[in-house]
């Protein structure tokens, strides 16, 4: 404790070492010319009120994101054209940096040819932190129907049919995956349906005050002994139905070109299978249509599968309220709230690693089971 740093502090080198700074090590830093992201938005909608005091709104909504965050990006990948040299890339050759690099692969007298063909052979890796340059395009049809609270009934329906396309995704938690990127020099090759695309989503929320009890359509003349039992009930709910997220399949990286990843080959057939999800736990999609690319090559599968998605969402949240008027100035409200009321499971995504033991298999649940809570509120 008297000498917590026996070797002293490691002082920053600054520019004292010149081009020898971090020689043989990995370097990472933000790019000075990182650009600020911006978006372009456009929409067109029409509204119409129909009988029943229901407001209908139909809209087209679109936007385009430019210079979006693209995450960390490595710049020491071989140009894809050099992969055609095949096994020659693995041949041992004399290392011109021998004696200059203190440790690591480049400190040996001989190295594989591919290490010397990198853009920056003197570094183990060159990484730009939190780069920009990604892009995204979103198009959607949105339909809304709304009936404001009247005669004890309120309804809101919102439906979206959309398509989100991008070439890089910054994901949060388990919400989608960026997918395997194969070539840092060809961002266009990663442009596909976004791993975060929810193509269809329907949400219905409602409030229904049952027309039973004192002051309501039925039972308005009940005595004070009967009304607390049968009157004053209210039912609320939110129903959500949505398609799942696209799947991103990856393969073992045997390109030998320091690429960030490799995707599988597809034999020309769709991997989509029919049937309920719970009947396909061990084979959610057709795994036979994929194969490992040969060494020194990249796969032909897109960053996400265009027609195979994870299990969608089917969720029902319900609540029941009971209002009990004790006096004119004191009211009690008893609440029962149920999340995932029908205990409908949403299964996790299948394994998407071609050479993993769980490829195409579902082994998890993505949502929580039914939860209930009770509450009592006094209003005075």
mmCIF file of C-alpha atoms in Angstrom:
data_model
loop_
_atom_site.group_PDB
_atom_site.id
_atom_site.type_symbol
_atom_site.label_atom_id
_atom_site.label_comp_id
_atom_site.label_asym_id
_atom_site.label_seq_id
_atom_site.Cartn_x
_atom_site.Cartn_y
_atom_site.Cartn_z
ATOM 1 C CA UNK A 1 0.000 0.000 0.000
ATOM 2 C CA UNK A 2 2.964 2.336 0.577
ATOM 3 C CA UNK A 3 4.058 1.864 -3.048
ATOM 4 C CA UNK A 4 1.009 1.083 -5.215
ATOM 5 C CA UNK A 5 2.919 1.767 -8.458
ATOM 6 C CA UNK A 6 6.333 0.089 -8.045
ATOM 7 C CA UNK A 7 7.082 0.362 -11.766
ATOM 8 C CA UNK A 8 6.095 4.004 -11.923
ATOM 9 C CA UNK A 9 3.488 5.587 -14.191
ATOM 10 C CA UNK A 10 3.279 4.819 -17.894
ATOM 11 C CA UNK A 11 3.691 8.257 -19.406
ATOM 12 C CA UNK A 12 1.963 9.094 -22.702
ATOM 13 C CA UNK A 13 4.450 8.928 -25.547
ATOM 14 C CA UNK A 14 3.017 11.878 -27.417
ATOM 15 C CA UNK A 15 4.963 12.317 -30.658
ATOM 16 C CA UNK A 16 8.346 11.396 -29.192
ATOM 17 C CA UNK A 17 8.456 8.007 -30.948
ATOM 18 C CA UNK A 18 7.240 9.297 -34.295
ATOM 19 C CA UNK A 19 6.203 6.468 -36.635
ATOM 20 C CA UNK A 20 7.327 3.899 -34.068
ATOM 21 C CA UNK A 21 4.394 4.779 -31.779
ATOM 22 C CA UNK A 22 2.363 1.635 -30.952
ATOM 23 C CA UNK A 23 4.427 -0.354 -33.451
ATOM 24 C CA UNK A 24 3.172 -3.945 -33.550
ATOM 25 C CA UNK A 25 0.154 -3.120 -31.389
ATOM 26 C CA UNK A 26 -3.459 -2.337 -32.145
ATOM 27 C CA UNK A 27 -4.364 1.333 -32.461
ATOM 28 C CA UNK A 28 -7.846 2.765 -32.012
ATOM 29 C CA UNK A 29 -9.118 6.347 -32.055
ATOM 30 C CA UNK A 30 -12.012 8.449 -33.338
ATOM 31 C CA UNK A 31 -11.686 9.868 -36.836
ATOM 32 C CA UNK A 32 -11.351 13.632 -36.977
ATOM 33 C CA UNK A 33 -13.690 13.890 -39.964
ATOM 34 C CA UNK A 34 -16.563 11.972 -38.333
ATOM 35 C CA UNK A 35 -19.715 13.627 -39.636
ATOM 36 C CA UNK A 36 -22.891 14.467 -37.750
ATOM 37 C CA UNK A 37 -25.902 12.353 -38.619
ATOM 38 C CA UNK A 38 -29.019 13.976 -40.030
ATOM 39 C CA UNK A 39 -32.364 12.840 -41.398
ATOM 40 C CA UNK A 40 -34.871 13.810 -44.044
ATOM 41 C CA UNK A 41 -38.546 13.282 -43.245
ATOM 42 C CA UNK A 42 -41.706 13.430 -45.307
ATOM 43 C CA UNK A 43 -45.318 12.383 -44.809
ATOM 44 C CA UNK A 44 -48.776 12.729 -46.266
ATOM 45 C CA UNK A 45 -52.033 11.918 -44.522
ATOM 46 C CA UNK A 46 -55.800 12.258 -44.761
ATOM 47 C CA UNK A 47 -58.395 12.264 -41.985
ATOM 48 C CA UNK A 48 -62.103 11.555 -42.023
ATOM 49 C CA UNK A 49 -64.699 11.262 -39.282
ATOM 50 C CA UNK A 50 -67.234 8.502 -39.872
ATOM 51 C CA UNK A 51 -70.529 7.802 -38.110
ATOM 52 C CA UNK A 52 -70.112 6.772 -34.514
ATOM 53 C CA UNK A 53 -67.716 9.657 -33.753
ATOM 54 C CA UNK A 54 -64.799 7.579 -35.065
ATOM 55 C CA UNK A 55 -61.853 9.442 -36.552
ATOM 56 C CA UNK A 56 -59.985 7.585 -39.323
ATOM 57 C CA UNK A 57 -56.507 8.705 -40.355
ATOM 58 C CA UNK A 58 -54.412 7.123 -43.129
ATOM 59 C CA UNK A 59 -50.844 8.288 -43.735
ATOM 60 C CA UNK A 60 -47.710 7.578 -45.698
ATOM 61 C CA UNK A 61 -44.625 8.288 -43.577
ATOM 62 C CA UNK A 62 -41.055 8.090 -44.800
ATOM 63 C CA UNK A 63 -37.613 9.169 -43.720
ATOM 64 C CA UNK A 64 -34.001 8.793 -44.720
ATOM 65 C CA UNK A 65 -31.059 8.741 -42.318
ATOM 66 C CA UNK A 66 -27.654 9.927 -43.581
ATOM 67 C CA UNK A 67 -24.222 9.685 -41.964
ATOM 68 C CA UNK A 68 -25.671 7.519 -39.203
ATOM 69 C CA UNK A 69 -23.435 5.974 -36.525
ATOM 70 C CA UNK A 70 -21.758 2.855 -37.874
ATOM 71 C CA UNK A 71 -19.927 1.652 -34.766
ATOM 72 C CA UNK A 72 -16.258 0.751 -34.582
ATOM 73 C CA UNK A 73 -14.672 -0.003 -37.952
ATOM 74 C CA UNK A 74 -11.425 -1.830 -38.669
ATOM 75 C CA UNK A 75 -9.176 -0.627 -41.479
ATOM 76 C CA UNK A 76 -6.571 -3.383 -41.663
ATOM 77 C CA UNK A 77 -8.509 -5.747 -43.927
ATOM 78 C CA UNK A 78 -7.007 -7.110 -47.122
ATOM 79 C CA UNK A 79 -8.644 -5.841 -50.313
ATOM 80 C CA UNK A 80 -11.030 -8.572 -51.468
ATOM 81 C CA UNK A 81 -9.213 -8.901 -54.808
ATOM 82 C CA UNK A 82 -6.143 -10.274 -52.959
ATOM 83 C CA UNK A 83 -8.139 -13.267 -51.696
ATOM 84 C CA UNK A 84 -7.795 -14.727 -55.206
ATOM 85 C CA UNK A 85 -4.168 -15.525 -54.342
ATOM 86 C CA UNK A 86 -5.487 -18.363 -52.189
ATOM 87 C CA UNK A 87 -2.966 -20.498 -50.329
ATOM 88 C CA UNK A 88 -0.182 -18.111 -51.292
ATOM 89 C CA UNK A 89 -1.467 -15.808 -48.554
ATOM 90 C CA UNK A 90 -0.482 -18.361 -45.908
ATOM 91 C CA UNK A 91 3.079 -18.890 -47.168
ATOM 92 C CA UNK A 92 5.868 -17.805 -44.813
ATOM 93 C CA UNK A 93 8.063 -14.977 -46.060
ATOM 94 C CA UNK A 94 10.833 -12.851 -44.567
ATOM 95 C CA UNK A 95 9.548 -10.216 -42.168
ATOM 96 C CA UNK A 96 11.032 -6.772 -42.963
ATOM 97 C CA UNK A 97 9.838 -5.503 -39.582
ATOM 98 C CA UNK A 98 11.755 -8.136 -37.632
ATOM 99 C CA UNK A 99 13.748 -6.485 -34.874
ATOM 100 C CA UNK A 100 11.570 -3.355 -34.869
ATOM 101 C CA UNK A 101 8.382 -4.836 -33.420
ATOM 102 C CA UNK A 102 8.893 -5.871 -29.781
ATOM 103 C CA UNK A 103 6.089 -8.434 -29.465
ATOM 104 C CA UNK A 104 3.282 -10.178 -31.310
ATOM 105 C CA UNK A 105 3.063 -11.777 -34.730
ATOM 106 C CA UNK A 106 5.230 -9.164 -36.466
ATOM 107 C CA UNK A 107 8.101 -9.708 -34.016
ATOM 108 C CA UNK A 108 9.002 -13.040 -35.690
ATOM 109 C CA UNK A 109 11.673 -13.401 -38.432
ATOM 110 C CA UNK A 110 9.088 -14.838 -40.840
ATOM 111 C CA UNK A 111 5.372 -14.204 -41.175
ATOM 112 C CA UNK A 112 2.533 -15.245 -43.444
ATOM 113 C CA UNK A 113 2.367 -13.152 -46.607
ATOM 114 C CA UNK A 114 -1.123 -11.910 -45.788
ATOM 115 C CA UNK A 115 0.189 -9.959 -42.783
ATOM 116 C CA UNK A 116 2.475 -7.923 -45.020
ATOM 117 C CA UNK A 117 -0.244 -7.231 -47.599
ATOM 118 C CA UNK A 118 -2.446 -5.431 -45.082
ATOM 119 C CA UNK A 119 -2.858 -1.655 -45.506
ATOM 120 C CA UNK A 120 -1.014 -1.108 -42.207
ATOM 121 C CA UNK A 121 1.240 -4.152 -41.661
ATOM 122 C CA UNK A 122 3.132 -2.432 -38.852
ATOM 123 C CA UNK A 123 0.018 -2.519 -36.643
ATOM 124 C CA UNK A 124 -1.864 -5.521 -35.328
ATOM 125 C CA UNK A 125 -5.110 -3.649 -35.945
ATOM 126 C CA UNK A 126 -6.303 -0.173 -36.913
ATOM 127 C CA UNK A 127 -9.757 0.702 -35.612
ATOM 128 C CA UNK A 128 -11.802 3.866 -35.988
ATOM 129 C CA UNK A 129 -14.091 4.328 -32.989
ATOM 130 C CA UNK A 130 -17.774 5.170 -33.478
ATOM 131 C CA UNK A 131 -17.575 6.016 -37.155
ATOM 132 C CA UNK A 132 -20.308 7.603 -39.233
ATOM 133 C CA UNK A 133 -21.388 6.927 -42.807
ATOM 134 C CA UNK A 134 -24.219 4.436 -42.418
ATOM 135 C CA UNK A 135 -27.569 5.107 -44.071
ATOM 136 C CA UNK A 136 -31.165 3.985 -43.649
ATOM 137 C CA UNK A 137 -34.447 4.369 -45.516
ATOM 138 C CA UNK A 138 -37.911 3.910 -43.993
ATOM 139 C CA UNK A 139 -41.287 3.738 -45.757
ATOM 140 C CA UNK A 140 -44.572 3.025 -44.019
ATOM 141 C CA UNK A 141 -48.345 3.020 -44.352
ATOM 142 C CA UNK A 142 -49.980 3.999 -41.076
ATOM 143 C CA UNK A 143 -53.661 3.663 -40.233
ATOM 144 C CA UNK A 144 -55.280 5.006 -37.069
ATOM 145 C CA UNK A 145 -58.867 4.768 -35.855
ATOM 146 C CA UNK A 146 -59.859 6.634 -32.712
ATOM 147 C CA UNK A 147 -63.065 6.920 -30.738
ATOM 148 C CA UNK A 148 -62.745 9.251 -27.802
ATOM 149 C CA UNK A 149 -64.372 8.373 -24.513
ATOM 150 C CA UNK A 150 -68.132 8.672 -24.890
ATOM 151 C CA UNK A 151 -70.925 6.665 -23.278
ATOM 152 C CA UNK A 152 -68.281 4.746 -21.336
ATOM 153 C CA UNK A 153 -66.353 3.488 -24.374
ATOM 154 C CA UNK A 154 -63.003 4.578 -25.821
ATOM 155 C CA UNK A 155 -61.015 2.880 -28.606
ATOM 156 C CA UNK A 156 -57.691 3.527 -30.307
ATOM 157 C CA UNK A 157 -56.404 1.330 -33.130
ATOM 158 C CA UNK A 158 -53.009 1.858 -34.757
ATOM 159 C CA UNK A 159 -51.669 -0.277 -37.610
ATOM 160 C CA UNK A 160 -48.320 0.140 -39.353
ATOM 161 C CA UNK A 161 -47.053 -1.637 -42.453
ATOM 162 C CA UNK A 162 -43.436 -0.605 -42.935
ATOM 163 C CA UNK A 163 -40.050 -1.447 -44.363
ATOM 164 C CA UNK A 164 -36.718 -0.335 -42.923
ATOM 165 C CA UNK A 165 -33.569 -0.782 -45.030
ATOM 166 C CA UNK A 166 -30.061 0.021 -43.812
ATOM 167 C CA UNK A 167 -26.409 -0.971 -44.190
ATOM 168 C CA UNK A 168 -25.482 -0.910 -40.501
ATOM 169 C CA UNK A 169 -27.509 -1.081 -37.294
ATOM 170 C CA UNK A 170 -26.683 0.084 -33.805
ATOM 171 C CA UNK A 171 -28.648 -2.326 -31.623
ATOM 172 C CA UNK A 172 -29.765 -2.034 -28.020
ATOM 173 C CA UNK A 173 -29.808 -5.175 -25.892
ATOM 174 C CA UNK A 174 -31.428 -8.105 -27.718
ATOM 175 C CA UNK A 175 -33.375 -5.941 -30.137
ATOM 176 C CA UNK A 176 -32.019 -7.262 -33.405
ATOM 177 C CA UNK A 177 -28.448 -7.863 -34.503
ATOM 178 C CA UNK A 178 -26.236 -5.917 -36.849
ATOM 179 C CA UNK A 179 -25.477 -9.057 -38.850
ATOM 180 C CA UNK A 180 -22.094 -10.155 -40.169
ATOM 181 C CA UNK A 181 -20.305 -7.541 -42.277
ATOM 182 C CA UNK A 182 -17.964 -9.061 -44.853
ATOM 183 C CA UNK A 183 -16.084 -6.239 -46.546
ATOM 184 C CA UNK A 184 -15.306 -2.856 -44.984
ATOM 185 C CA UNK A 185 -14.529 -1.444 -48.446
ATOM 186 C CA UNK A 186 -18.012 -2.216 -49.831
ATOM 187 C CA UNK A 187 -20.706 -0.875 -47.545
ATOM 188 C CA UNK A 188 -23.292 -1.280 -50.315
ATOM 189 C CA UNK A 189 -22.918 -5.042 -49.965
ATOM 190 C CA UNK A 190 -24.371 -4.802 -46.444
ATOM 191 C CA UNK A 191 -27.494 -2.920 -47.511
ATOM 192 C CA UNK A 192 -30.544 -5.050 -46.816
ATOM 193 C CA UNK A 193 -33.723 -5.200 -44.745
ATOM 194 C CA UNK A 194 -32.680 -3.899 -41.340
ATOM 195 C CA UNK A 195 -32.311 -6.389 -38.476
ATOM 196 C CA UNK A 196 -34.557 -3.964 -36.559
ATOM 197 C CA UNK A 197 -37.356 -3.940 -39.155
ATOM 198 C CA UNK A 198 -40.853 -4.613 -37.781
ATOM 199 C CA UNK A 199 -42.817 -4.930 -41.001
ATOM 200 C CA UNK A 200 -46.305 -5.093 -39.464
ATOM 201 C CA UNK A 201 -47.564 -3.952 -36.095
ATOM 202 C CA UNK A 202 -51.102 -3.640 -34.723
ATOM 203 C CA UNK A 203 -51.885 -2.040 -31.357
ATOM 204 C CA UNK A 204 -55.441 -1.765 -30.001
ATOM 205 C CA UNK A 205 -56.155 -0.009 -26.710
ATOM 206 C CA UNK A 206 -59.610 0.377 -25.215
ATOM 207 C CA UNK A 207 -61.543 1.505 -22.166
ATOM 208 C CA UNK A 208 -64.976 0.050 -21.466
ATOM 209 C CA UNK A 209 -67.041 1.262 -18.545
ATOM 210 C CA UNK A 210 -69.728 -1.392 -18.153
ATOM 211 C CA UNK A 211 -73.169 0.263 -18.377
ATOM 212 C CA UNK A 212 -74.281 -1.345 -15.145
ATOM 213 C CA UNK A 213 -74.782 0.412 -11.815
ATOM 214 C CA UNK A 214 -76.112 3.578 -10.307
ATOM 215 C CA UNK A 215 -76.039 6.468 -12.770
ATOM 216 C CA UNK A 216 -75.578 4.140 -15.752
ATOM 217 C CA UNK A 217 -77.861 2.644 -18.400
ATOM 218 C CA UNK A 218 -78.706 -0.527 -16.488
ATOM 219 C CA UNK A 219 -79.263 -0.603 -12.757
ATOM 220 C CA UNK A 220 -79.573 3.132 -12.380
ATOM 221 C CA UNK A 221 -82.174 2.671 -9.651
ATOM 222 C CA UNK A 222 -80.372 -0.018 -7.661
ATOM 223 C CA UNK A 223 -80.215 0.412 -3.944
ATOM 224 C CA UNK A 224 -76.950 1.082 -2.185
ATOM 225 C CA UNK A 225 -76.576 -2.531 -1.106
ATOM 226 C CA UNK A 226 -76.685 -4.030 -4.647
ATOM 227 C CA UNK A 227 -74.640 -1.381 -6.482
ATOM 228 C CA UNK A 228 -71.309 -2.030 -4.661
ATOM 229 C CA UNK A 229 -71.379 -5.635 -5.853
ATOM 230 C CA UNK A 230 -72.582 -5.366 -9.468
ATOM 231 C CA UNK A 231 -72.062 -1.738 -10.452
ATOM 232 C CA UNK A 232 -69.083 0.475 -11.183
ATOM 233 C CA UNK A 233 -66.963 -2.008 -13.197
ATOM 234 C CA UNK A 234 -64.491 -0.917 -15.883
ATOM 235 C CA UNK A 235 -62.366 -3.053 -18.262
ATOM 236 C CA UNK A 236 -59.260 -1.719 -20.016
ATOM 237 C CA UNK A 237 -56.832 -3.411 -22.338
ATOM 238 C CA UNK A 238 -53.925 -3.109 -24.733
ATOM 239 C CA UNK A 239 -53.472 -5.714 -27.470
ATOM 240 C CA UNK A 240 -50.223 -5.812 -29.446
ATOM 241 C CA UNK A 241 -49.606 -8.030 -32.470
ATOM 242 C CA UNK A 242 -46.374 -7.639 -34.471
ATOM 243 C CA UNK A 243 -44.139 -9.588 -36.813
ATOM 244 C CA UNK A 244 -40.733 -10.710 -35.611
ATOM 245 C CA UNK A 245 -37.350 -9.321 -36.570
ATOM 246 C CA UNK A 246 -35.369 -10.594 -39.599
ATOM 247 C CA UNK A 247 -32.691 -13.180 -38.881
ATOM 248 C CA UNK A 248 -28.998 -12.594 -39.593
ATOM 249 C CA UNK A 249 -27.033 -15.775 -40.350
ATOM 250 C CA UNK A 250 -23.256 -16.012 -40.030
ATOM 251 C CA UNK A 251 -20.555 -18.537 -40.913
ATOM 252 C CA UNK A 252 -17.023 -19.227 -39.705
ATOM 253 C CA UNK A 253 -14.565 -16.614 -40.881
ATOM 254 C CA UNK A 254 -12.157 -18.580 -43.070
ATOM 255 C CA UNK A 255 -11.489 -15.799 -45.572
ATOM 256 C CA UNK A 256 -7.931 -15.319 -44.248
ATOM 257 C CA UNK A 257 -8.286 -11.675 -45.235
ATOM 258 C CA UNK A 258 -8.875 -10.091 -41.806
ATOM 259 C CA UNK A 259 -12.495 -9.378 -42.763
ATOM 260 C CA UNK A 260 -14.917 -8.505 -39.932
ATOM 261 C CA UNK A 261 -17.074 -11.549 -40.667
ATOM 262 C CA UNK A 262 -18.319 -14.071 -43.215
ATOM 263 C CA UNK A 263 -21.849 -15.043 -44.170
ATOM 264 C CA UNK A 264 -22.885 -18.478 -45.521
ATOM 265 C CA UNK A 265 -23.609 -19.549 -49.064
ATOM 266 C CA UNK A 266 -27.224 -20.191 -50.086
ATOM 267 C CA UNK A 267 -28.096 -22.836 -52.697
ATOM 268 C CA UNK A 268 -30.833 -20.707 -54.272
ATOM 269 C CA UNK A 269 -33.749 -21.906 -52.147
ATOM 270 C CA UNK A 270 -35.595 -20.079 -49.403
ATOM 271 C CA UNK A 271 -34.950 -21.213 -45.840
ATOM 272 C CA UNK A 272 -38.514 -20.450 -44.782
ATOM 273 C CA UNK A 273 -40.555 -23.291 -43.278
ATOM 274 C CA UNK A 274 -44.285 -23.372 -42.496
ATOM 275 C CA UNK A 275 -46.008 -24.536 -39.357
ATOM 276 C CA UNK A 276 -46.390 -23.257 -35.807
ATOM 277 C CA UNK A 277 -43.313 -22.117 -33.948
ATOM 278 C CA UNK A 278 -43.661 -24.722 -31.209
ATOM 279 C CA UNK A 279 -43.564 -27.472 -33.852
ATOM 280 C CA UNK A 280 -40.239 -26.164 -35.185
ATOM 281 C CA UNK A 281 -38.133 -25.778 -32.053
ATOM 282 C CA UNK A 282 -35.418 -28.059 -33.425
ATOM 283 C CA UNK A 283 -35.605 -26.799 -37.017
ATOM 284 C CA UNK A 284 -37.096 -23.338 -37.156
ATOM 285 C CA UNK A 285 -35.852 -22.769 -40.709
ATOM 286 C CA UNK A 286 -34.384 -24.996 -43.391
ATOM 287 C CA UNK A 287 -30.729 -25.240 -42.399
ATOM 288 C CA UNK A 288 -29.860 -27.429 -45.396
ATOM 289 C CA UNK A 289 -29.930 -24.492 -47.820
ATOM 290 C CA UNK A 290 -26.822 -22.954 -46.201
ATOM 291 C CA UNK A 291 -23.207 -24.027 -46.500
ATOM 292 C CA UNK A 292 -19.805 -22.796 -45.374
ATOM 293 C CA UNK A 293 -18.000 -20.731 -48.053
ATOM 294 C CA UNK A 294 -14.686 -22.097 -49.289
ATOM 295 C CA UNK A 295 -11.517 -20.577 -47.824
ATOM 296 C CA UNK A 296 -10.514 -17.195 -49.322
ATOM 297 C CA UNK A 297 -14.124 -16.452 -50.338
ATOM 298 C CA UNK A 298 -17.163 -14.659 -48.947
ATOM 299 C CA UNK A 299 -20.738 -15.911 -48.699
ATOM 300 C CA UNK A 300 -23.581 -14.883 -50.987
ATOM 301 C CA UNK A 301 -26.259 -14.553 -48.268
ATOM 302 C CA UNK A 302 -27.484 -11.037 -47.498
ATOM 303 C CA UNK A 303 -26.852 -9.420 -44.134
ATOM 304 C CA UNK A 304 -30.360 -10.516 -43.102
ATOM 305 C CA UNK A 305 -32.655 -13.151 -44.539
ATOM 306 C CA UNK A 306 -35.425 -11.422 -46.528
ATOM 307 C CA UNK A 307 -38.181 -13.914 -45.714
ATOM 308 C CA UNK A 308 -37.257 -15.587 -42.413
ATOM 309 C CA UNK A 309 -38.039 -13.792 -39.159
ATOM 310 C CA UNK A 310 -37.991 -14.587 -35.476
ATOM 311 C CA UNK A 311 -41.204 -15.277 -33.603
ATOM 312 C CA UNK A 312 -43.559 -12.295 -33.521
ATOM 313 C CA UNK A 313 -45.329 -10.602 -30.637
ATOM 314 C CA UNK A 314 -48.860 -11.458 -29.483
ATOM 315 C CA UNK A 315 -49.466 -9.753 -26.176
ATOM 316 C CA UNK A 316 -52.629 -8.917 -24.242
ATOM 317 C CA UNK A 317 -52.544 -6.624 -21.206
ATOM 318 C CA UNK A 318 -55.852 -6.383 -19.332
ATOM 319 C CA UNK A 319 -57.087 -4.526 -16.293
ATOM 320 C CA UNK A 320 -60.324 -4.552 -14.355
ATOM 321 C CA UNK A 321 -61.344 -1.624 -12.129
ATOM 322 C CA UNK A 322 -64.088 -1.577 -9.531
ATOM 323 C CA UNK A 323 -65.288 1.797 -8.273
ATOM 324 C CA UNK A 324 -66.959 1.856 -4.865
ATOM 325 C CA UNK A 325 -68.525 5.126 -3.722
ATOM 326 C CA UNK A 326 -68.705 5.142 0.072
ATOM 327 C CA UNK A 327 -69.866 8.708 0.471
ATOM 328 C CA UNK A 328 -70.144 11.692 -1.780
ATOM 329 C CA UNK A 329 -66.572 12.689 -0.866
ATOM 330 C CA UNK A 330 -64.944 9.266 -0.513
ATOM 331 C CA UNK A 331 -64.455 6.755 -3.326
ATOM 332 C CA UNK A 332 -62.410 3.549 -3.397
ATOM 333 C CA UNK A 333 -61.013 2.054 -6.587
ATOM 334 C CA UNK A 334 -59.862 -1.555 -6.644
ATOM 335 C CA UNK A 335 -57.569 -2.436 -9.576
ATOM 336 C CA UNK A 336 -56.531 -5.788 -11.021
ATOM 337 C CA UNK A 337 -53.884 -5.499 -13.751
ATOM 338 C CA UNK A 338 -52.624 -8.445 -15.781
ATOM 339 C CA UNK A 339 -49.655 -8.321 -18.160
ATOM 340 C CA UNK A 340 -49.510 -11.036 -20.836
ATOM 341 C CA UNK A 341 -52.966 -11.989 -19.614
ATOM 342 C CA UNK A 342 -53.261 -15.197 -21.643
ATOM 343 C CA UNK A 343 -49.700 -16.287 -20.891
ATOM 344 C CA UNK A 344 -48.842 -16.291 -24.589
ATOM 345 C CA UNK A 345 -45.175 -17.179 -25.086
ATOM 346 C CA UNK A 346 -42.940 -15.311 -27.484
ATOM 347 C CA UNK A 347 -40.051 -17.572 -28.324
ATOM 348 C CA UNK A 348 -36.500 -16.343 -28.658
ATOM 349 C CA UNK A 349 -34.668 -16.314 -31.947
ATOM 350 C CA UNK A 350 -33.070 -19.505 -33.262
ATOM 351 C CA UNK A 351 -29.326 -20.058 -33.384
ATOM 352 C CA UNK A 352 -27.927 -18.280 -36.431
ATOM 353 C CA UNK A 353 -24.306 -19.436 -36.416
ATOM 354 C CA UNK A 354 -23.863 -21.925 -39.265
ATOM 355 C CA UNK A 355 -21.315 -24.069 -37.440
ATOM 356 C CA UNK A 356 -22.852 -23.881 -33.968
ATOM 357 C CA UNK A 357 -24.597 -26.835 -32.351
ATOM 358 C CA UNK A 358 -27.874 -24.917 -32.050
ATOM 359 C CA UNK A 359 -28.054 -23.643 -35.640
ATOM 360 C CA UNK A 360 -31.737 -23.219 -36.508
ATOM 361 C CA UNK A 361 -32.865 -24.297 -33.024
ATOM 362 C CA UNK A 362 -34.947 -22.285 -30.526
ATOM 363 C CA UNK A 363 -33.953 -22.701 -26.903
ATOM 364 C CA UNK A 364 -35.271 -19.619 -25.112
ATOM 365 C CA UNK A 365 -38.314 -17.455 -24.460
ATOM 366 C CA UNK A 366 -38.194 -13.746 -25.298
ATOM 367 C CA UNK A 367 -41.055 -12.449 -23.132
ATOM 368 C CA UNK A 368 -42.109 -12.780 -19.506
ATOM 369 C CA UNK A 369 -44.900 -15.081 -18.331
ATOM 370 C CA UNK A 370 -48.160 -13.714 -17.003
ATOM 371 C CA UNK A 371 -47.801 -11.138 -14.245
ATOM 372 C CA UNK A 372 -50.628 -9.842 -12.058
ATOM 373 C CA UNK A 373 -50.789 -6.978 -9.624
ATOM 374 C CA UNK A 374 -53.517 -5.609 -7.387
ATOM 375 C CA UNK A 375 -54.040 -2.145 -6.021
ATOM 376 C CA UNK A 376 -56.434 -0.160 -3.892
ATOM 377 C CA UNK A 377 -56.799 3.598 -4.296
ATOM 378 C CA UNK A 378 -58.750 5.974 -2.118
ATOM 379 C CA UNK A 379 -60.082 9.220 -3.616
ATOM 380 C CA UNK A 380 -61.305 11.859 -1.218
#
